[in-house]
PDB file of C-alpha atoms in Angstrom:
ATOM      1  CA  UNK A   8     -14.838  14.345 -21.219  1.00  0.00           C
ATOM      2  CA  UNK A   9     -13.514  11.057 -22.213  1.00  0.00           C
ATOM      3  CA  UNK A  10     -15.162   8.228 -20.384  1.00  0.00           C
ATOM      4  CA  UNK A  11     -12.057   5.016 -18.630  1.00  0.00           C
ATOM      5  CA  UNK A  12     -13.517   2.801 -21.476  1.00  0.00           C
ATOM      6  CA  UNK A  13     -12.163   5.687 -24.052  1.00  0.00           C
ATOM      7  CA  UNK A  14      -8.836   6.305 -22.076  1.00  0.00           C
ATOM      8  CA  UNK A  15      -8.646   2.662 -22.165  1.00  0.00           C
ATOM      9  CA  UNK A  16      -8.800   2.517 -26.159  1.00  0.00           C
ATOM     10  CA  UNK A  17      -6.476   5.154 -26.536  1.00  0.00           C
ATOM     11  CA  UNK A  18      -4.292   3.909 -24.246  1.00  0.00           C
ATOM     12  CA  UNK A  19      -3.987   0.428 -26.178  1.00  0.00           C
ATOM     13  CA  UNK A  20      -3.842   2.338 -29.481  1.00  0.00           C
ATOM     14  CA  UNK A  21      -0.475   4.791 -28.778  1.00  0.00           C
ATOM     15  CA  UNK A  22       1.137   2.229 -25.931  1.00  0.00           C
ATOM     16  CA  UNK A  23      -0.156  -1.373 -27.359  1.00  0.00           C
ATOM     17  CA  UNK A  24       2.144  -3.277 -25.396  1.00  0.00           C
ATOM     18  CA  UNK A  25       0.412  -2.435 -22.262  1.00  0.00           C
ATOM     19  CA  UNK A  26      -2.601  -4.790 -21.375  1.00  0.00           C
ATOM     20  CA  UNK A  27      -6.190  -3.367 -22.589  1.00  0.00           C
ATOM     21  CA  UNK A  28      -7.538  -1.016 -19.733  1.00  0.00           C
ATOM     22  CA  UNK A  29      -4.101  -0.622 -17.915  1.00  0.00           C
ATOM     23  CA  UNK A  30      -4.703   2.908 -18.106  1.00  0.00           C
ATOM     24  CA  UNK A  31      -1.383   4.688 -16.007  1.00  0.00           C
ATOM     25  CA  UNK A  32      -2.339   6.711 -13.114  1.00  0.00           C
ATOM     26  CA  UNK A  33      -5.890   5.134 -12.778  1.00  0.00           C
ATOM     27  CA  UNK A  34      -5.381   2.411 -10.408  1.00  0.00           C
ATOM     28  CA  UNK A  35      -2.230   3.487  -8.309  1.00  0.00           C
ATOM     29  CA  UNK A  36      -2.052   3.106  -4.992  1.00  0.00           C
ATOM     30  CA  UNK A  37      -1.571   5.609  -2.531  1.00  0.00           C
ATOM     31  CA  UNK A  38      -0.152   4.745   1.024  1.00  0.00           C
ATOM     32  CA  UNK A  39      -2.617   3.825   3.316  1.00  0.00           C
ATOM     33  CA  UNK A  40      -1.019   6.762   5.936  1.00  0.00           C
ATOM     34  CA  UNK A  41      -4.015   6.185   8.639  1.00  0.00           C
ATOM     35  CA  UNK A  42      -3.713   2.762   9.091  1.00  0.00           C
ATOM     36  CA  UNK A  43       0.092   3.194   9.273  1.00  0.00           C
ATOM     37  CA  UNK A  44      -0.862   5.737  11.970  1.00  0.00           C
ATOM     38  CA  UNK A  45      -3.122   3.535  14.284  1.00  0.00           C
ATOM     39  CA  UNK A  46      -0.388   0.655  14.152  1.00  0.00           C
ATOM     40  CA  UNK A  47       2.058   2.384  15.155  1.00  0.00           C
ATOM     41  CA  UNK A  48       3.104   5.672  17.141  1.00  0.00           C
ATOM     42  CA  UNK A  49       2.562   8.647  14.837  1.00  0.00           C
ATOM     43  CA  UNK A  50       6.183  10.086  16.268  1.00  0.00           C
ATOM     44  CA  UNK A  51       7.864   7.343  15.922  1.00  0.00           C
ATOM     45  CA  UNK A  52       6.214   6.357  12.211  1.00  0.00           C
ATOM     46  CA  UNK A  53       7.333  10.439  11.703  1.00  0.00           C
ATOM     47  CA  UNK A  54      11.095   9.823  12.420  1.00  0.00           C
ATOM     48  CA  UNK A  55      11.059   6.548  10.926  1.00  0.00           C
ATOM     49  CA  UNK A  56       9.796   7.973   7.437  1.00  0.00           C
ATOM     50  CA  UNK A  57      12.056  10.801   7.461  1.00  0.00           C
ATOM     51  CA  UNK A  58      14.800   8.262   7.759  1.00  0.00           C
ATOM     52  CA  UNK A  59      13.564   6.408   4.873  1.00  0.00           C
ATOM     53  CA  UNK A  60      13.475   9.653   2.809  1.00  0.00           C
ATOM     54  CA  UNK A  61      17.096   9.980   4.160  1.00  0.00           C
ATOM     55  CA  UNK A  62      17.744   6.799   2.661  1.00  0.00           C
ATOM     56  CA  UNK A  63      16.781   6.982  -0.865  1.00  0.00           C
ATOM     57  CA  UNK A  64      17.992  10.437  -1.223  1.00  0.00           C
ATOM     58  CA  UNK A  65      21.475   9.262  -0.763  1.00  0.00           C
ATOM     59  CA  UNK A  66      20.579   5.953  -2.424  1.00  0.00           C
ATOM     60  CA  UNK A  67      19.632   8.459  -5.304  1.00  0.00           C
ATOM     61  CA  UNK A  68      22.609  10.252  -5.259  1.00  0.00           C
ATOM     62  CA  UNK A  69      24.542   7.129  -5.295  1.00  0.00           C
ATOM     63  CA  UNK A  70      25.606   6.474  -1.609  1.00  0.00           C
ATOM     64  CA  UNK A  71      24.861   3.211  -1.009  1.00  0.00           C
ATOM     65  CA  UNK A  72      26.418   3.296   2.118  1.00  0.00           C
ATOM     66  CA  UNK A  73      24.663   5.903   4.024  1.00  0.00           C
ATOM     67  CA  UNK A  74      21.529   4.502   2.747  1.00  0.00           C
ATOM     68  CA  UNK A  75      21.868   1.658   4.024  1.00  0.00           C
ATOM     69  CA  UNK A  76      22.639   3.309   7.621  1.00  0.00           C
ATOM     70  CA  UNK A  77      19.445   5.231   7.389  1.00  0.00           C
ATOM     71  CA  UNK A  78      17.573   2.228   6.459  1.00  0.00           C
ATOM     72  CA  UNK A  79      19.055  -0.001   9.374  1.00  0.00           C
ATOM     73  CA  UNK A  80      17.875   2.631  11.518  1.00  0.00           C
ATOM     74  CA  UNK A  81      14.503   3.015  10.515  1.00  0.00           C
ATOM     75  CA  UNK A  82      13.902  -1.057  10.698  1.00  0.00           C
ATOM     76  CA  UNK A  83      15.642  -0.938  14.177  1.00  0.00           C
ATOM     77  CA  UNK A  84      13.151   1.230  15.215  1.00  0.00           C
ATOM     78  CA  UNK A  85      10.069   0.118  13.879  1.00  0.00           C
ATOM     79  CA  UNK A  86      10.607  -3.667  12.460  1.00  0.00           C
ATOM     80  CA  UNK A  87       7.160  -4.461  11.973  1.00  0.00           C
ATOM     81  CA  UNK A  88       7.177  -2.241   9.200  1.00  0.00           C
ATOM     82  CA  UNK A  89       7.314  -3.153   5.615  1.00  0.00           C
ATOM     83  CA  UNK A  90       7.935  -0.559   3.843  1.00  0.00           C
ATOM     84  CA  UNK A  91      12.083   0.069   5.519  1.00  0.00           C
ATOM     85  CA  UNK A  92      12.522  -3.384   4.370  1.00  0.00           C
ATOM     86  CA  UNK A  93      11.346  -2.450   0.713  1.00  0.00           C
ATOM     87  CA  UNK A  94      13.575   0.168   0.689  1.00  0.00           C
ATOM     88  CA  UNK A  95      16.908  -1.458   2.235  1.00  0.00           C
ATOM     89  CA  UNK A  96      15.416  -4.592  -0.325  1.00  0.00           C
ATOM     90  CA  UNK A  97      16.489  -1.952  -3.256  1.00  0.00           C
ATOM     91  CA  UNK A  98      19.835  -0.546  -1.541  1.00  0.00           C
ATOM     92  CA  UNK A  99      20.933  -4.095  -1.045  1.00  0.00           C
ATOM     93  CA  UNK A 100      20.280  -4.783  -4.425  1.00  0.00           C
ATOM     94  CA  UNK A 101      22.369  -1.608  -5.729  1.00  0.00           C
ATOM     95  CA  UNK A 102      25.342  -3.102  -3.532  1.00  0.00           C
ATOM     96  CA  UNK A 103      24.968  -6.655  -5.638  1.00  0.00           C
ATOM     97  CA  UNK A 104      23.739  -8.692  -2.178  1.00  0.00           C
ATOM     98  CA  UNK A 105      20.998 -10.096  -4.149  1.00  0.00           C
ATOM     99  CA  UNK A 106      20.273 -12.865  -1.274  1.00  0.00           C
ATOM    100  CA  UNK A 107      20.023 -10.239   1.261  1.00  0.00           C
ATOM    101  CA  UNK A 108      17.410  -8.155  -0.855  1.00  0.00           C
ATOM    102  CA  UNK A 109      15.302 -11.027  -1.569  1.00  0.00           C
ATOM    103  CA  UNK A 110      15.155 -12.411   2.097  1.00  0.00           C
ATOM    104  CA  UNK A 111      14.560  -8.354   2.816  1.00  0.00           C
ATOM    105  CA  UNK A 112      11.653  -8.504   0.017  1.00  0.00           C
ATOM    106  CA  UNK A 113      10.163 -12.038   2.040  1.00  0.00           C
ATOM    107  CA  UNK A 114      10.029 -10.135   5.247  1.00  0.00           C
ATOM    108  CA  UNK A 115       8.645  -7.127   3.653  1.00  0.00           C
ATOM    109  CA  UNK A 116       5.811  -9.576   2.434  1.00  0.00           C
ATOM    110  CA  UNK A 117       5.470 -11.648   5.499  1.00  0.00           C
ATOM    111  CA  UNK A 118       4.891  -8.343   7.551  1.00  0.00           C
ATOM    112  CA  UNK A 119       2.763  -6.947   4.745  1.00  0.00           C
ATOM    113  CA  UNK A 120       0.485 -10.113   4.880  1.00  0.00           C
ATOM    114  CA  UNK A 121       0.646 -10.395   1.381  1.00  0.00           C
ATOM    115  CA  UNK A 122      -1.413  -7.553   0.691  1.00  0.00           C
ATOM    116  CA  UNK A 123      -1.806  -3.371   0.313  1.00  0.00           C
ATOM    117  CA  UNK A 124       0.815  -1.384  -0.921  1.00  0.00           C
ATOM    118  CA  UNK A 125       4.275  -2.403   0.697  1.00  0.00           C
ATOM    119  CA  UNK A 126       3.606  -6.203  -0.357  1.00  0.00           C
ATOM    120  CA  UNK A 127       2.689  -4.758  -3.670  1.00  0.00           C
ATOM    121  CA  UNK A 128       5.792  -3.151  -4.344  1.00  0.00           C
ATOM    122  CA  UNK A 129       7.806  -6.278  -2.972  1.00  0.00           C
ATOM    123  CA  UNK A 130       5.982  -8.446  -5.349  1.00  0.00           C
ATOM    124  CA  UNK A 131       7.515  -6.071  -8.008  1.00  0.00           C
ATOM    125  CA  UNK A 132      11.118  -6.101  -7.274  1.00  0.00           C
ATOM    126  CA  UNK A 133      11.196 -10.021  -6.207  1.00  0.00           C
ATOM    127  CA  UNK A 134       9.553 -10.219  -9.724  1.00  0.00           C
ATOM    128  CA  UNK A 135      12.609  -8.361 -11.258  1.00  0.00           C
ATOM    129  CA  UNK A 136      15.164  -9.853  -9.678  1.00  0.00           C
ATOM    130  CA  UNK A 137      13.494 -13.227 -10.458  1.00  0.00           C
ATOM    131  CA  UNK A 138      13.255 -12.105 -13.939  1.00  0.00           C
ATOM    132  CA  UNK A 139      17.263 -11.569 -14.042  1.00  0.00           C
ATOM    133  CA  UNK A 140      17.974 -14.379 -12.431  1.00  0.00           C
ATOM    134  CA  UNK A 141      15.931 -16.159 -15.346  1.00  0.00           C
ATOM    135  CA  UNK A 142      13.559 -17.662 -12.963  1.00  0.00           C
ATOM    136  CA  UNK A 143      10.468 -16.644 -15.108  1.00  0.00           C
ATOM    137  CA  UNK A 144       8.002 -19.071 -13.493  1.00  0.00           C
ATOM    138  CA  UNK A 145       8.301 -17.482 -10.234  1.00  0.00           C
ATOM    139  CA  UNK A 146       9.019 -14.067 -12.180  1.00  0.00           C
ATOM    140  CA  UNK A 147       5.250 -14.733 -13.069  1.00  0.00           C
ATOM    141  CA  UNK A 148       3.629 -15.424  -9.787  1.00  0.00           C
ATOM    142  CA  UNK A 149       5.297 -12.794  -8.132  1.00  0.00           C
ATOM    143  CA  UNK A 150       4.067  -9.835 -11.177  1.00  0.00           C
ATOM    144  CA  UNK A 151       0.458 -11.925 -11.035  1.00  0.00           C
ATOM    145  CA  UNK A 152       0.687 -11.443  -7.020  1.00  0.00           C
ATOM    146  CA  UNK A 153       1.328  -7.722  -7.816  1.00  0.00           C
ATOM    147  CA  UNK A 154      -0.965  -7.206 -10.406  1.00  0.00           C
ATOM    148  CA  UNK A 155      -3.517  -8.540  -8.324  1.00  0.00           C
ATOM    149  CA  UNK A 156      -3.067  -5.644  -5.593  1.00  0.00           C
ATOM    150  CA  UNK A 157      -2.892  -2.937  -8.474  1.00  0.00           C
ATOM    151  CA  UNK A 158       0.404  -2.822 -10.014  1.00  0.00           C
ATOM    152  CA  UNK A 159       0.019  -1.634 -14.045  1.00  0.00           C
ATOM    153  CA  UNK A 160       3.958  -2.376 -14.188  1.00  0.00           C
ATOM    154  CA  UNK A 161       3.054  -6.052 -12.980  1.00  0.00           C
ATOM    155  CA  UNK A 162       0.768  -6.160 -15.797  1.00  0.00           C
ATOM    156  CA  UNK A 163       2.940  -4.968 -18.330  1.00  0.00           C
ATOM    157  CA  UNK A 164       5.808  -7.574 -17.000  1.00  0.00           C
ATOM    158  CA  UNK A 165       3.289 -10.391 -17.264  1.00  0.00           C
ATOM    159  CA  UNK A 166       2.310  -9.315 -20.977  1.00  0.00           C
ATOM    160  CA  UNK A 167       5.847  -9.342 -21.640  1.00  0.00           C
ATOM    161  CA  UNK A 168       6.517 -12.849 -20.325  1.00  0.00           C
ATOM    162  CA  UNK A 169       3.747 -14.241 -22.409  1.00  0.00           C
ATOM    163  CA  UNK A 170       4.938 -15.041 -25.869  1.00  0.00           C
ATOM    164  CA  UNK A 171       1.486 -15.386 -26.595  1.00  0.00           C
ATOM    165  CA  UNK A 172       0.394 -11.716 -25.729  1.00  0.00           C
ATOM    166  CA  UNK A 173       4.336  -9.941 -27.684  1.00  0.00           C
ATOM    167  CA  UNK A 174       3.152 -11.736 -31.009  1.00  0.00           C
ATOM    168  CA  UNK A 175       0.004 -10.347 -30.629  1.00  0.00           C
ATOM    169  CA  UNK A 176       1.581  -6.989 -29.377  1.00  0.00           C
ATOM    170  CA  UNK A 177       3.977  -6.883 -32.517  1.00  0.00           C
ATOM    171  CA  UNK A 178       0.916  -7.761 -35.095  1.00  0.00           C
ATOM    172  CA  UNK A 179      -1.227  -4.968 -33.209  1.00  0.00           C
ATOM    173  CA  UNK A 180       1.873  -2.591 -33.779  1.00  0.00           C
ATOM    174  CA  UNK A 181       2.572  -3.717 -37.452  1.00  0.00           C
ATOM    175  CA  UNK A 182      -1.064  -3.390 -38.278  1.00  0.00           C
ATOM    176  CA  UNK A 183      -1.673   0.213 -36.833  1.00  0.00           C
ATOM    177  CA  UNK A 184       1.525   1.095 -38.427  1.00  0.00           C
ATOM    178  CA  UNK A 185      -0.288   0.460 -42.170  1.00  0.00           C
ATOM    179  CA  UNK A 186      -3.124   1.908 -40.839  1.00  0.00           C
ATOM    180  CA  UNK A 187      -1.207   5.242 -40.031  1.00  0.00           C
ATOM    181  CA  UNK A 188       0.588   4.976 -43.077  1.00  0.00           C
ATOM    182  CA  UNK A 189      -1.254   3.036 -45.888  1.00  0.00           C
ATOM    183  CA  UNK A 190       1.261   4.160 -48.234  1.00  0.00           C
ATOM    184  CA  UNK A 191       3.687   1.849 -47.027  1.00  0.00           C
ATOM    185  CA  UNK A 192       2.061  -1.751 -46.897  1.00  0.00           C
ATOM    186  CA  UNK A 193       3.224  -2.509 -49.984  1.00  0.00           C
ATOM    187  CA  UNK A 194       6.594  -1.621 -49.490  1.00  0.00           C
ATOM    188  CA  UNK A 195       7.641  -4.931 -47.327  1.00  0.00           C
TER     189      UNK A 195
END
């Protein structure tokens, strides 16, 4: 049985643009589903996720539209809730309205406190959109916020905005490379 220290060498070896240790599937999040349920009636949280479900099943199979219905609903009924703003954050974004999914992604935060899964994933997709919007400095905070709270994909954005950490990357790559295939160092 290989121990997180091995996974975490091996991991580095076959995917070395990924930060040392991010090892996928070790640090994930899962949603905190009894805290949900003592904030907020376990019917009503019921409904309102099967709404959300609604939503990025249609949002999936590219109706914008009716996902953005289903996610309407499910912040009309429970607006204190982060995660329907997440998810209307990403349907908004599909349409092009941008502004509206990063003031969605600010509420999602703001009612998240900054912290646990919901403000996790915001952190992600304000760092995106930041990130095409060429706004790298906030790009940065927002992945750091995210990494922070567990993200590996926040990690691997912040090793890709460091120019620093690619060179070192690309030399990791070029060097296993010669090591896989000593026959060829010679040949560039």
């Amino acid at each position: 049985m290989a121990t997180a220290n091995d996974r975490a060498v091996l991991q580095t070896i076959f995917n070395p643009s990924t930060p040392f240790g991010d090892i996928p599937g070790l640090d994930e999040e899962e949603e905190d589903v009894q805290e949900e349920g003592e904030t907020f009636a376990p019917e009503l949280l019921e409904q309102v996720r099967d709404l959300e479900l609604q939503g990025v099943s249609a949002a999936e199979s590219g109706d914008v539209s009716t996902a953005l219905e289903r996610f309407n609903e499910a912040i009309r009924l429970l607006p204190e809730r982060a995660s329907g703003y997440n998810n209307r954050a990403q349907a908004l974004r599909l349409k092009g309205d941008v502004a509206g999914a990063l003031r969605d992604l600010d509420t999602a935060i703001r009612l998240a406190r900054g912290c646990g899964r919901a403000a996790c994933q915001s952190f992600v997709q304000r760092g995106l959109i930041r990130r095409l919007q060429a706004r790298d400095e906030d790009a940065r905070r927002d992945f750091q916020r995210a990494a922070r709270l567990g993200s590996a994909f926040a990690r691997q954005q912040l090793v890709l905005l460091n120019p620093y950490s690619a060179l070192c990357n690309q030399m990791l790559c070029e060097m296993l490379g010669r090591l896989r295939n000593p026959n060829s160092a010679g040949s560039d």
